[in-house]
Tab-separated table of C-alpha atoms in Angstrom:
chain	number	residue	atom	x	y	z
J	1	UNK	CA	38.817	68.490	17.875
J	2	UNK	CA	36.902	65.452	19.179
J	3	UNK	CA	40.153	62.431	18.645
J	4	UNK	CA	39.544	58.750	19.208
J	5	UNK	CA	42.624	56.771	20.508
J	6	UNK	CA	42.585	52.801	20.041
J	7	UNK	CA	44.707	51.170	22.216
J	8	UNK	CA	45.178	52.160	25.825
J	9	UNK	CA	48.830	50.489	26.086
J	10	UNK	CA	51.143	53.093	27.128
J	11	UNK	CA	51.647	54.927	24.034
J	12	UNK	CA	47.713	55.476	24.109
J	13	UNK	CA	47.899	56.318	27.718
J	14	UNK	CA	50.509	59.594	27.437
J	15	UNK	CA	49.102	60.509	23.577
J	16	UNK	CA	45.329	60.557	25.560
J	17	UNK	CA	46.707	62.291	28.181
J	18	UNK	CA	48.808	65.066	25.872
J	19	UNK	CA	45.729	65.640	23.713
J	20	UNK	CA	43.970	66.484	26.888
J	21	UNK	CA	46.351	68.976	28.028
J	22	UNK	CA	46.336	70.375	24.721
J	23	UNK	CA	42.519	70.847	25.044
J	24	UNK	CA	41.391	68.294	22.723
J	25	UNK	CA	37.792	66.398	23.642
J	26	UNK	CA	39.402	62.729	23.849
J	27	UNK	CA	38.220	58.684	24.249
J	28	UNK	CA	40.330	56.105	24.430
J	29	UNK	CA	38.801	52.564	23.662
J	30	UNK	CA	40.812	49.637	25.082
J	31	UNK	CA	39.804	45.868	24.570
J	32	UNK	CA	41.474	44.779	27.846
J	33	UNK	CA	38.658	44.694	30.646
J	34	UNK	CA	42.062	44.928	33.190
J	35	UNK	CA	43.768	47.521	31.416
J	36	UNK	CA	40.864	49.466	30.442
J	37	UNK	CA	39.932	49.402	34.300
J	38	UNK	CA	42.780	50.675	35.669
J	39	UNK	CA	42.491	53.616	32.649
J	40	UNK	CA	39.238	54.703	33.946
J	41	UNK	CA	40.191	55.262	37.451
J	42	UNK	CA	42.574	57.807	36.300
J	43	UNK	CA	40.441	59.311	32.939
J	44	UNK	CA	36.954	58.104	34.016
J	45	UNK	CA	34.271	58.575	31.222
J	46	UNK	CA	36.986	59.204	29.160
J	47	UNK	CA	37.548	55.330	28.505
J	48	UNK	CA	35.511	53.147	26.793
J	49	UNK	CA	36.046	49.254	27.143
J	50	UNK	CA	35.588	47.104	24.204
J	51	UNK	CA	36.832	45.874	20.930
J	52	UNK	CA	38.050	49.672	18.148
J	53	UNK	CA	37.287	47.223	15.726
J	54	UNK	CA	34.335	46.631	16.669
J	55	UNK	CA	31.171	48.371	14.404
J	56	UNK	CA	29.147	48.477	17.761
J	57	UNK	CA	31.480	49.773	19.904
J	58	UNK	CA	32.717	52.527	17.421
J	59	UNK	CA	29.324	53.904	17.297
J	60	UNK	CA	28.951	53.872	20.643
J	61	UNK	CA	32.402	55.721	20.833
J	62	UNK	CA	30.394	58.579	18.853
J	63	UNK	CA	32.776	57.775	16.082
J	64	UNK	CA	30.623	59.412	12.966
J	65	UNK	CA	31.405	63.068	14.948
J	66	UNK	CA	35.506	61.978	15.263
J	67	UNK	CA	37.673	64.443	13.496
J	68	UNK	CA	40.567	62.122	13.862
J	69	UNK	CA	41.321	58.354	14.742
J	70	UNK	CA	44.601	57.448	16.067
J	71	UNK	CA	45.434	53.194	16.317
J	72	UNK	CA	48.038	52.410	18.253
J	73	UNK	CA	47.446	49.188	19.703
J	74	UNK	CA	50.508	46.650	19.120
J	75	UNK	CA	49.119	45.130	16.466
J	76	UNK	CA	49.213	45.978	12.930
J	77	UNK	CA	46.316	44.237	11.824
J	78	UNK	CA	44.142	45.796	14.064
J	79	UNK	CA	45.316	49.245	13.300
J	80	UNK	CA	44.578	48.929	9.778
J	81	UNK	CA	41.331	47.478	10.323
J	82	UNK	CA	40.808	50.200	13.114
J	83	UNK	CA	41.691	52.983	10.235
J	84	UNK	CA	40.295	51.517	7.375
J	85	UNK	CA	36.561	51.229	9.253
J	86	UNK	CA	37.118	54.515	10.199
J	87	UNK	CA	37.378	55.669	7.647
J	88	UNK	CA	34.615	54.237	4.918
J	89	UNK	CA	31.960	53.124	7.434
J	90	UNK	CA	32.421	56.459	9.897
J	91	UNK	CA	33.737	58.958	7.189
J	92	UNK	CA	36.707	60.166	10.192
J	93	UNK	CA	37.926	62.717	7.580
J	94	UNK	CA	41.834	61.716	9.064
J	95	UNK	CA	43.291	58.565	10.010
J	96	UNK	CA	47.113	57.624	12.107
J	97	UNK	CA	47.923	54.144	12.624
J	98	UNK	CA	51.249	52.862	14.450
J	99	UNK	CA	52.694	50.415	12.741
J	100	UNK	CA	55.416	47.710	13.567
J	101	UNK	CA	56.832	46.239	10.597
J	102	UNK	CA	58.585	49.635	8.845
J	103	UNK	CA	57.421	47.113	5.739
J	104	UNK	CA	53.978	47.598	6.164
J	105	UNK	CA	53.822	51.201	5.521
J	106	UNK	CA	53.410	51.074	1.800
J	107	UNK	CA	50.548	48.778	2.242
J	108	UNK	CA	48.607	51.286	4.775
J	109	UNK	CA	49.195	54.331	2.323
J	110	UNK	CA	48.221	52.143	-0.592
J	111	UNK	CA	44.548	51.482	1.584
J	112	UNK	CA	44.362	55.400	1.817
J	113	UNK	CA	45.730	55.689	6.107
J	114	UNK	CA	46.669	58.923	6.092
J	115	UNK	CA	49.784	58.963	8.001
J	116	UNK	CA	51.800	56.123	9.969
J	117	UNK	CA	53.869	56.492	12.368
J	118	UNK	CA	56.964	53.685	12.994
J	119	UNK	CA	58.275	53.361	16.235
J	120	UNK	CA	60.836	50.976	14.822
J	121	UNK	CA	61.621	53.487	11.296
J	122	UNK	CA	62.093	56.196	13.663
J	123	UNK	CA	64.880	54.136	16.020
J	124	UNK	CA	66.459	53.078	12.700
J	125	UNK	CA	66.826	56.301	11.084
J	126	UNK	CA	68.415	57.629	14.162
J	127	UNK	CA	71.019	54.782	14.010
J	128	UNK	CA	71.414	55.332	10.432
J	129	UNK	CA	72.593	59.227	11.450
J	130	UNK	CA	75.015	57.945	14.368
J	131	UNK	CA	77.311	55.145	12.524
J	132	UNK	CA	79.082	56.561	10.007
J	133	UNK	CA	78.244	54.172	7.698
J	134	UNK	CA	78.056	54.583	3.628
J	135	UNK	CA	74.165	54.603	3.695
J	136	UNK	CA	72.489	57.040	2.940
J	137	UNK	CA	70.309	58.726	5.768
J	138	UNK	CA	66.802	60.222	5.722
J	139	UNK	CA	66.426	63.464	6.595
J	140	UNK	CA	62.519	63.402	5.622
J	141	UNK	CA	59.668	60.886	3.557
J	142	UNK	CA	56.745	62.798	1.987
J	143	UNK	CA	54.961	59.612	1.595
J	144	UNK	CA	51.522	60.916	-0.182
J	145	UNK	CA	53.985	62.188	-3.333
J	146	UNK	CA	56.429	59.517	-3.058
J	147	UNK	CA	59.593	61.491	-2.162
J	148	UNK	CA	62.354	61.518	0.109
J	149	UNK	CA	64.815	64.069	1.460
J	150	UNK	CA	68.205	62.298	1.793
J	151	UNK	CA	71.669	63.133	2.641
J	152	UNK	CA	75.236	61.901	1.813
J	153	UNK	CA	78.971	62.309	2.433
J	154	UNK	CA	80.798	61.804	-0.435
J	155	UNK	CA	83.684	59.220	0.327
J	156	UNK	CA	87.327	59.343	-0.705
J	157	UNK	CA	86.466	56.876	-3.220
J	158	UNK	CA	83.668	58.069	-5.012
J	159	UNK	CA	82.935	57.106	-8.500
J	160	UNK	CA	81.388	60.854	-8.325
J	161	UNK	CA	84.472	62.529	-8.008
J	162	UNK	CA	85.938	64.809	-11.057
J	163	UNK	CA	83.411	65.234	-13.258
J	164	UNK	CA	81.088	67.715	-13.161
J	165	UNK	CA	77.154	66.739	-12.021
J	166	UNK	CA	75.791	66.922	-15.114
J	167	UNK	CA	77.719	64.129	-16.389
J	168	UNK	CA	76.942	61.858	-13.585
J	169	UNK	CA	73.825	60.598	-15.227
J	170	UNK	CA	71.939	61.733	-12.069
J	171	UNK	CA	68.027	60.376	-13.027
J	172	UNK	CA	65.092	63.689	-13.594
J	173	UNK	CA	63.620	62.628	-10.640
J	174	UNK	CA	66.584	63.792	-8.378
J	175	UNK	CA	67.873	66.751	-7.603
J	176	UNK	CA	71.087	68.065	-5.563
J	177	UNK	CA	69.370	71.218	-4.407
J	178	UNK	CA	72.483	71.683	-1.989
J	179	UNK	CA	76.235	70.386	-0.684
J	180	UNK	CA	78.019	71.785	1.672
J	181	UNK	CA	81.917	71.611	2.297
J	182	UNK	CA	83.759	71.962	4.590
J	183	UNK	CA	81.346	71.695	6.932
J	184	UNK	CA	80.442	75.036	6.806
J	185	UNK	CA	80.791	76.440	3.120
J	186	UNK	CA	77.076	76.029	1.087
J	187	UNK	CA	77.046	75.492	-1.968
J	188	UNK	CA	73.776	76.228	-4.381
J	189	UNK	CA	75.079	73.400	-7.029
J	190	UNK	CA	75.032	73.789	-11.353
J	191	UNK	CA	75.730	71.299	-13.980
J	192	UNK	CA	79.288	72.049	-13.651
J	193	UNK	CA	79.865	71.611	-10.268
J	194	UNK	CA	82.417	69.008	-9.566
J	195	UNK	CA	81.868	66.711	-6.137
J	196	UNK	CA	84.531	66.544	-3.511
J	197	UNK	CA	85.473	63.880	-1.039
J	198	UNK	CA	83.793	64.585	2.588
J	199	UNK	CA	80.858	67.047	0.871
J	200	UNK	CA	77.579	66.311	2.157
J	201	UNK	CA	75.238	66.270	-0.631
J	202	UNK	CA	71.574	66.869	0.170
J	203	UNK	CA	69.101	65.113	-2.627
J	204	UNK	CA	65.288	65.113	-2.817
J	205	UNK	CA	64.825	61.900	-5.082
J	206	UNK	CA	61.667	60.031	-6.104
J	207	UNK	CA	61.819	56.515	-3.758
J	208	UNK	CA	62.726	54.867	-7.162
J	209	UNK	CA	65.887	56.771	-7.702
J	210	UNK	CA	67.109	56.396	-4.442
J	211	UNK	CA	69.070	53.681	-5.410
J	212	UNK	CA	70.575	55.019	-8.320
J	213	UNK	CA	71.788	58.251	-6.768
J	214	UNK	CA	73.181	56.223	-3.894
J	215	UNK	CA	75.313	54.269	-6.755
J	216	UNK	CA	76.402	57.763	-8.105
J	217	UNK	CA	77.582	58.929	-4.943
J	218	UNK	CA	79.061	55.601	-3.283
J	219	UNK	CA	79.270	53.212	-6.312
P	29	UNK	CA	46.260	26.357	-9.726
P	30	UNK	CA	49.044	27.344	-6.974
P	31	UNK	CA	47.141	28.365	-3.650
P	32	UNK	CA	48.715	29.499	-0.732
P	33	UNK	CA	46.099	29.630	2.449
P	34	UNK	CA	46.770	31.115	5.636
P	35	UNK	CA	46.022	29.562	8.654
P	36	UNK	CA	46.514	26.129	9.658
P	37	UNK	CA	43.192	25.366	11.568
P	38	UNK	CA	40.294	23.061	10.582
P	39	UNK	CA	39.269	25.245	8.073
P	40	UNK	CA	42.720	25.458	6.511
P	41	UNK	CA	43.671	22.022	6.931
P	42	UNK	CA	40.841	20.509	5.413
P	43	UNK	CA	40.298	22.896	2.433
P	44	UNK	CA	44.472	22.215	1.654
P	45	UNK	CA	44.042	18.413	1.980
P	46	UNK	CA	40.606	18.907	-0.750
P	47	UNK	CA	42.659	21.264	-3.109
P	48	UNK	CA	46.030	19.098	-3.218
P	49	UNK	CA	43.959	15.498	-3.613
P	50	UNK	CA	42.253	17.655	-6.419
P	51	UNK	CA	45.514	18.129	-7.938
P	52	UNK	CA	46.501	21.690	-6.897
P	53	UNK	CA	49.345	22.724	-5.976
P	54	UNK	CA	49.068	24.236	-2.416
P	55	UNK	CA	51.240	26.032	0.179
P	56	UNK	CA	49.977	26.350	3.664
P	57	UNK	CA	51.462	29.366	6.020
P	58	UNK	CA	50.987	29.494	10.054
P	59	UNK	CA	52.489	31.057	12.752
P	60	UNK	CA	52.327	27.515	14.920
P	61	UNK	CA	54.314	25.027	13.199
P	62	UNK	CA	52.598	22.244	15.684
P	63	UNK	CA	49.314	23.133	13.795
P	64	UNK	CA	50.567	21.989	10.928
P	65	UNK	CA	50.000	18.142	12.016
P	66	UNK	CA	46.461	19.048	11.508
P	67	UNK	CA	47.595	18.090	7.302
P	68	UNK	CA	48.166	14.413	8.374
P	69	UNK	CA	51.532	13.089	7.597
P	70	UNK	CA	50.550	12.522	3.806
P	71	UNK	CA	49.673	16.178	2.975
P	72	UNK	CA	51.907	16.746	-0.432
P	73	UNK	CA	51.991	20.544	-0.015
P	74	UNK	CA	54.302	23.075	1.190
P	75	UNK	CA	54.280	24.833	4.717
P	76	UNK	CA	56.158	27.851	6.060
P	77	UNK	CA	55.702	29.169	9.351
P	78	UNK	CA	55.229	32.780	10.336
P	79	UNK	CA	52.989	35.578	10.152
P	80	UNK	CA	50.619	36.049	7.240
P	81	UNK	CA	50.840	40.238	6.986
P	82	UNK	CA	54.324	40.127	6.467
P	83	UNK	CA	55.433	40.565	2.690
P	84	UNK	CA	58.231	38.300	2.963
P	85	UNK	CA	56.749	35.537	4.999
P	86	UNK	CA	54.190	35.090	2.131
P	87	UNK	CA	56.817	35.844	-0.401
P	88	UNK	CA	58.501	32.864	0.793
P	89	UNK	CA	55.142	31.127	0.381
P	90	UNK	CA	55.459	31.787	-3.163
P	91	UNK	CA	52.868	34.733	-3.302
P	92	UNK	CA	54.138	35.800	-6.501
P	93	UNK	CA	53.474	33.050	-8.535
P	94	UNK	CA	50.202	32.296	-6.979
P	95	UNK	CA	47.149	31.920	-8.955
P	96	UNK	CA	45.094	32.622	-5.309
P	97	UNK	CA	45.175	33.125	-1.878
P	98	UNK	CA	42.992	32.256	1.035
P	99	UNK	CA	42.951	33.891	4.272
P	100	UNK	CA	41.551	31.365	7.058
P	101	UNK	CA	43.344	32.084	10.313
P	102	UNK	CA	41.048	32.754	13.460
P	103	UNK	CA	41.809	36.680	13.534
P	104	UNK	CA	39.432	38.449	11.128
P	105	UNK	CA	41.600	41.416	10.978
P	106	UNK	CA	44.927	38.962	10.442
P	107	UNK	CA	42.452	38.267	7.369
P	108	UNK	CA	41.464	40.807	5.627
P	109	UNK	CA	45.076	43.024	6.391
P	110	UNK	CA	46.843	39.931	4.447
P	111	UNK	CA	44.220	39.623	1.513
P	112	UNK	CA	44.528	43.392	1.176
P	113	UNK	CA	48.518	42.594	0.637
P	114	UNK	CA	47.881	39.594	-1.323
P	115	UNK	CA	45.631	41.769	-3.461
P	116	UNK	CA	47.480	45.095	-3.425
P	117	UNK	CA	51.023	44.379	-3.305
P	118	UNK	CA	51.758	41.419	-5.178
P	119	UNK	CA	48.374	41.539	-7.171
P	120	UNK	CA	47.038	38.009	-6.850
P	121	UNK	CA	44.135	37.573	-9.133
P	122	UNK	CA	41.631	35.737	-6.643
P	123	UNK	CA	41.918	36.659	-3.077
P	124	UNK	CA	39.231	34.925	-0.370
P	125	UNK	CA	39.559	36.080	3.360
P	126	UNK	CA	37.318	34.258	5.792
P	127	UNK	CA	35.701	36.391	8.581
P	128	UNK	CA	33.691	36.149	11.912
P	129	UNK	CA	32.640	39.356	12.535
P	130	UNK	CA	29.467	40.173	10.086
P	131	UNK	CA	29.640	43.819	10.231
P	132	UNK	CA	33.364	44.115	8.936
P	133	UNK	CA	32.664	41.412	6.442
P	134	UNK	CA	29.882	43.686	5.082
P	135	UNK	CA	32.217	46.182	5.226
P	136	UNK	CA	34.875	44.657	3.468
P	137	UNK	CA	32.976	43.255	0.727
P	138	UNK	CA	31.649	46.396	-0.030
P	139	UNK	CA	35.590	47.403	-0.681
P	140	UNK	CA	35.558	45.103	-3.017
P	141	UNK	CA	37.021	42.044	-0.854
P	142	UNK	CA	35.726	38.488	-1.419
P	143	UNK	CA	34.356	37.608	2.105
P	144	UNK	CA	32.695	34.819	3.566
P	145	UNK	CA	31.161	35.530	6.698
P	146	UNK	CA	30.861	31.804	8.382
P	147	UNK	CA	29.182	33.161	11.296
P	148	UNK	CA	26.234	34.081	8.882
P	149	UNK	CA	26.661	31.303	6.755
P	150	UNK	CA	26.338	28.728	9.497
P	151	UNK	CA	23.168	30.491	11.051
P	152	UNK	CA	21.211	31.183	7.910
P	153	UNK	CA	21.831	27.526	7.315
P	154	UNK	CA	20.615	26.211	10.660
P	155	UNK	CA	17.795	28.647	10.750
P	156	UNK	CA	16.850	26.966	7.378
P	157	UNK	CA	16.951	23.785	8.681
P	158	UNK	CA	14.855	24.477	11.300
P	159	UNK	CA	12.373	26.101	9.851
P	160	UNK	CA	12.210	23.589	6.579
């Protein structure tokens, strides 16, 4: 695969350098006359110095034969600029943009990016997982459909608690597909089955029922 | 009509001065609050401070109720990232982004994005005036 990084920071640096390894044909284009200097006197030809927003330097990047573009300079804007020519002035068949703000995500798969990546989403989730807080954690997004693999420990408290699922007024769009007890005891759930303090209930929800199954579970 | 512009240069300042003497209602957002003096001490607008591609920066601009948005701060891509939100997320009816660069604003006008180009604008102009 021929990939174009933008942004020879030091995520740029060790994704160029893995995509090498991995046998990929790779240039990295990096605004920064300084930075892009000392790139090329470890990757040579393999750096290009000027603007990845840039129409001019794009083409000259050989960007209409890219299979992929990845943008992860430190700057949202640019990324989604970086993507979005890319994409409709280049044709790159796939697009990956870095972004910041976990905020702007919906914005970059509403302008057709095809995946983001969030440095700062990722670090959150993983705190999300280590306090054992009542929130609900992510296990995994599929953003392009809109839905989200989640999982939660029912509390002592639980409005959920004695009634079976069914009458829980759990929304279409969500289902319990699993909960397991005990810690090691699964359980393939019915409409009968009744919730128990300290289950772990796994859900795949639409994003707009996330709420409401959190409020089942936690109230 | 409630505008909100972004970016509080000469571009910015001026065009909120003309649209609030003409009786608009106008918010102005920048990252600097110092550039804000550009609006003169009698400017009857609003200001907030902070960066125009984040959703609740403009919301606190008042995005939601605004009739249109301007995008005039001196990073092209700054631009057309926050008319794209403007446009996309919270569906402002008339969306304006100001850009440098000739080539993206092509580009971005054929996306559908109202862009003025100034660096175009201002040569066409002089070459006009040179030539007669």
């Amino acid at each position: 695969m021929y990939i174009i990084v933008v942004g020879g920071g030091k995520v740029g640096y060790y994704l160029t350098k893995s995509l090498l390894e991995a046998g990929h044909e790779v240039l990295v284009i990096e605004k920064d006359v300084h930075k892009s200097a000392r790139l090329m006197d470890e990757l040579g030809a393999l750096v290009l110095q000027g603007d990845g927003c840039d129409v001019a330097a794009m083409s000259q990047a050989g960007m209409s034969r890219a299979d992929l573009v990845v943008a992860v300079t430190g700057d949202d804007e640019d990324n989604l600029v970086v993507c979005q020519v890319a994409k409709h002035k280049f044709n790159v068949p796939r697009t990956i943009a870095r972004i910041n703000n976990p905020k702007n995500e919906k914005i970059f798969r509403i302008l057709g990016i095809d995946s983001t990546v969030s440095s700062t989403e990722l670090i959150l989730s993983q705190i999300e997982q280590e306090i054992p807080s009542r929130s609900l954690v992510h296990l995994m997004t599929l953003r392009n459909v809109g839905v989200s693999f989640i999982e939660m420990e029912v509390p002592p408290d639980s409005p959920a608690l004695g009634r079976p699922l069914r009458d829980l007024g759990i929304p279409d769009d969500c289902i319990l597909p699993l909960i397991v007890r005990g810690g090691s005891q699964a359980i393939i759930p019915y409409g009968d089955t009744i919730l128990e303090a300290g289950d772990q209930v796994i859900a795949v929800t639409s994003e707009k029922s996330e709420e409401k199954i959190r409020q089942i579970v936690y109230g | 009509m409630r505008v909100v512009i972004l970016g509080c240069g000469r571009v910015g300042a001026y065009l909120a001065n003309m649209l609030a003497e003409a009786g608009h209602q106008v918010t102005v957002i920048d990252k600097n609050s110092l550039a804000f003096n550009r609006l003169g001490a009698d400017f009857p607008g609003k200001t907030v401070v902070g960066t125009g591609i984040d959703e609740d920066v403009l919301r606190r601009a008042g995005i939601e109720q605004a009739d249109a948005f301007v995008a005039v701060t001196n990073g092209d891509n700054t631009n057309m990232m926050s008319a794209q939100v403007a446009r996309e997320i919270f569906g402002v009816k008339r969306v304006i982004c100001r850009v440098y660069d000739p080539l993206r604003g092509e580009l971005y006008r054929t996306l559908g994005l109202e862009t003025i180009c100034s660096t175009t604008w201002a040569a066409n102009r002089i070459r006009e005036l040179l030539e007669g």
